CSV table of C-alpha atoms in Angstrom, one decimal:
chain,number,residue,atom,x,y,z
A,1,UNK,CA,-8.1,18.7,-7.3
A,2,UNK,CA,-5.8,17.7,-10.2
A,3,UNK,CA,-5.9,14.0,-9.2
A,4,UNK,CA,-9.6,13.8,-8.1
A,5,UNK,CA,-11.0,12.4,-11.3
A,6,UNK,CA,-8.2,9.8,-11.8
A,7,UNK,CA,-7.8,8.9,-8.2
A,8,UNK,CA,-11.5,8.5,-7.3
A,9,UNK,CA,-11.0,4.7,-7.1
A,10,UNK,CA,-7.9,5.0,-4.9
A,11,UNK,CA,-7.6,5.9,-1.2
A,12,UNK,CA,-5.5,9.1,-0.8
A,13,UNK,CA,-4.2,10.3,2.5
A,14,UNK,CA,-1.7,13.0,3.6
A,15,UNK,CA,0.2,13.4,6.8
A,16,UNK,CA,2.4,16.2,7.9
A,17,UNK,CA,4.5,15.0,10.9
A,18,UNK,CA,5.9,18.4,11.9
A,19,UNK,CA,4.0,21.6,12.6
A,20,UNK,CA,6.0,23.9,10.4
A,21,UNK,CA,8.6,23.2,7.7
A,22,UNK,CA,10.2,25.9,5.7
A,23,UNK,CA,12.2,25.3,2.5
A,24,UNK,CA,13.4,27.6,-0.3
A,25,UNK,CA,11.7,26.4,-3.5
A,26,UNK,CA,9.9,27.3,-6.6
A,27,UNK,CA,6.5,26.2,-5.3
A,28,UNK,CA,5.0,25.6,-8.8
A,29,UNK,CA,7.8,23.2,-9.7
A,30,UNK,CA,7.6,21.3,-6.4
A,31,UNK,CA,3.8,21.0,-6.8
A,32,UNK,CA,4.4,19.6,-10.3
A,33,UNK,CA,6.8,17.0,-8.8
A,34,UNK,CA,4.2,16.0,-6.2
A,35,UNK,CA,1.5,15.8,-8.8
A,36,UNK,CA,3.7,13.7,-11.1
A,37,UNK,CA,4.5,11.2,-8.3
A,38,UNK,CA,0.8,11.0,-7.3
A,39,UNK,CA,-0.2,10.6,-10.9
A,40,UNK,CA,2.2,7.8,-11.4
A,41,UNK,CA,1.0,6.1,-8.3
A,42,UNK,CA,-2.6,6.3,-9.5
A,43,UNK,CA,-1.7,5.1,-13.0
A,44,UNK,CA,0.3,2.1,-11.9
A,45,UNK,CA,-1.6,0.8,-9.0
A,46,UNK,CA,-4.9,-1.1,-9.0
A,47,UNK,CA,-8.2,0.5,-7.9
A,48,UNK,CA,-8.5,0.5,-4.1
A,49,UNK,CA,-4.8,1.0,-3.5
A,50,UNK,CA,-3.7,3.3,-0.7
A,51,UNK,CA,-1.5,6.3,-1.8
A,52,UNK,CA,-0.1,8.3,1.0
A,53,UNK,CA,1.8,11.6,1.0
A,54,UNK,CA,4.0,12.2,4.0
A,55,UNK,CA,6.0,15.3,4.9
A,56,UNK,CA,8.5,15.5,7.8
A,57,UNK,CA,11.6,17.3,8.9
A,58,UNK,CA,14.8,15.2,8.9
A,59,UNK,CA,17.7,17.2,10.4
A,60,UNK,CA,18.1,20.1,8.0
A,61,UNK,CA,15.9,18.7,5.2
A,62,UNK,CA,12.3,18.7,4.4
A,63,UNK,CA,11.4,15.2,3.3
A,64,UNK,CA,8.3,14.4,1.2
A,65,UNK,CA,7.3,10.9,0.3
A,66,UNK,CA,4.6,9.5,-1.9
A,67,UNK,CA,4.0,5.8,-1.0
A,68,UNK,CA,1.7,3.3,-2.6
A,69,UNK,CA,0.8,-0.4,-1.9
A,70,UNK,CA,0.6,-1.4,-5.6
A,71,UNK,CA,2.7,-4.1,-7.2
A,72,UNK,CA,6.0,-2.2,-7.0
A,73,UNK,CA,8.7,-1.9,-9.6
A,74,UNK,CA,10.7,-5.0,-10.6
A,75,UNK,CA,14.3,-5.1,-9.4
A,76,UNK,CA,15.7,-5.2,-12.9
A,77,UNK,CA,14.0,-1.9,-13.8
A,78,UNK,CA,14.9,0.1,-10.6
A,79,UNK,CA,18.3,1.2,-11.9
A,80,UNK,CA,16.7,2.7,-15.0
A,81,UNK,CA,13.6,4.5,-13.8
A,82,UNK,CA,15.2,7.9,-13.7
A,83,UNK,CA,16.6,7.6,-17.2
A,84,UNK,CA,15.0,9.6,-20.0
A,85,UNK,CA,12.6,7.7,-22.2
A,86,UNK,CA,12.7,4.5,-20.0
A,87,UNK,CA,9.3,3.0,-19.7
A,88,UNK,CA,9.9,-0.6,-18.8
A,89,UNK,CA,7.1,-3.0,-19.8
A,90,UNK,CA,4.6,-0.8,-18.1
A,91,UNK,CA,1.4,0.3,-19.7
A,92,UNK,CA,-1.0,2.7,-18.0
A,93,UNK,CA,-4.7,2.0,-17.4
A,94,UNK,CA,-5.7,2.8,-21.0
A,95,UNK,CA,-3.1,0.5,-22.4
A,96,UNK,CA,-0.9,3.3,-23.7
A,97,UNK,CA,2.8,3.6,-22.8
A,98,UNK,CA,4.1,6.6,-21.1
A,99,UNK,CA,7.0,8.7,-22.7
A,100,UNK,CA,9.4,8.0,-19.8
A,101,UNK,CA,10.0,11.8,-19.1
A,102,UNK,CA,8.2,12.3,-15.8
A,103,UNK,CA,10.6,10.8,-13.3
A,104,UNK,CA,13.8,12.1,-14.9
A,105,UNK,CA,12.2,15.6,-15.0
A,106,UNK,CA,11.2,15.3,-11.4
A,107,UNK,CA,14.7,14.3,-10.4
A,108,UNK,CA,16.2,17.3,-12.3
A,109,UNK,CA,13.8,19.7,-10.6
A,110,UNK,CA,14.7,18.3,-7.1
A,111,UNK,CA,18.4,18.3,-7.8
A,112,UNK,CA,18.2,22.0,-9.0
A,113,UNK,CA,16.7,22.7,-5.6
A,114,UNK,CA,19.7,21.1,-3.8
A,115,UNK,CA,17.7,17.9,-2.9
A,116,UNK,CA,17.5,14.3,-4.0
A,117,UNK,CA,14.7,12.1,-5.3
A,118,UNK,CA,15.0,8.4,-4.5
A,119,UNK,CA,12.9,5.2,-4.8
A,120,UNK,CA,12.6,2.5,-2.1
A,121,UNK,CA,10.5,-0.6,-1.8
A,122,UNK,CA,7.5,-0.5,0.5
A,123,UNK,CA,7.1,-3.8,2.3
A,124,UNK,CA,5.4,-6.1,1.7
A,125,UNK,CA,4.8,-4.5,-1.7
A,126,UNK,CA,4.6,-1.1,-3.3
A,127,UNK,CA,6.9,1.9,-3.8
A,128,UNK,CA,8.1,4.9,-1.9
A,129,UNK,CA,9.4,7.9,-3.8
A,130,UNK,CA,11.0,10.4,-1.5
A,131,UNK,CA,12.4,13.8,-2.2
A,132,UNK,CA,14.3,16.1,0.0
A,133,UNK,CA,14.7,19.9,0.0
A,134,UNK,CA,17.1,21.8,2.1
A,135,UNK,CA,15.2,23.5,4.9
A,136,UNK,CA,15.5,27.2,5.5
A,137,UNK,CA,13.7,30.4,5.8
A,138,UNK,CA,12.6,32.4,2.8
A,139,UNK,CA,13.5,36.0,2.5
A,140,UNK,CA,10.6,38.2,1.5
A,141,UNK,CA,11.5,41.5,-0.1
A,142,UNK,CA,8.7,43.9,0.0
């Protein structure tokens, strides 16, 4: 719902590879991370791009990826994308520059949950942002 207006010219898909994954988390913060990664994919890829969210269990981790088939991130910028206020030479669709706070904040949230947020190239072009969360059951105290 949050991305529908902006993403209407993109192809969004989601795939959950395992039936049930449990992870201890602050759901609102993790939704914010997913929204930010989706929002970035929409902003920095041309209309018609495929953006995919994938969730799967990898050993004792829940792994969530947001993948796009856009132009990707130049190699010289990759070491800096998680630095505060780093924006590279990117402008978003309305020609404004971002503040460079989204990805560092996302990484901080994921690390606070005991996970990691990483960037990988998607071949032949595009990006894959993946974050992990330790899997585990949640205790409900009624």
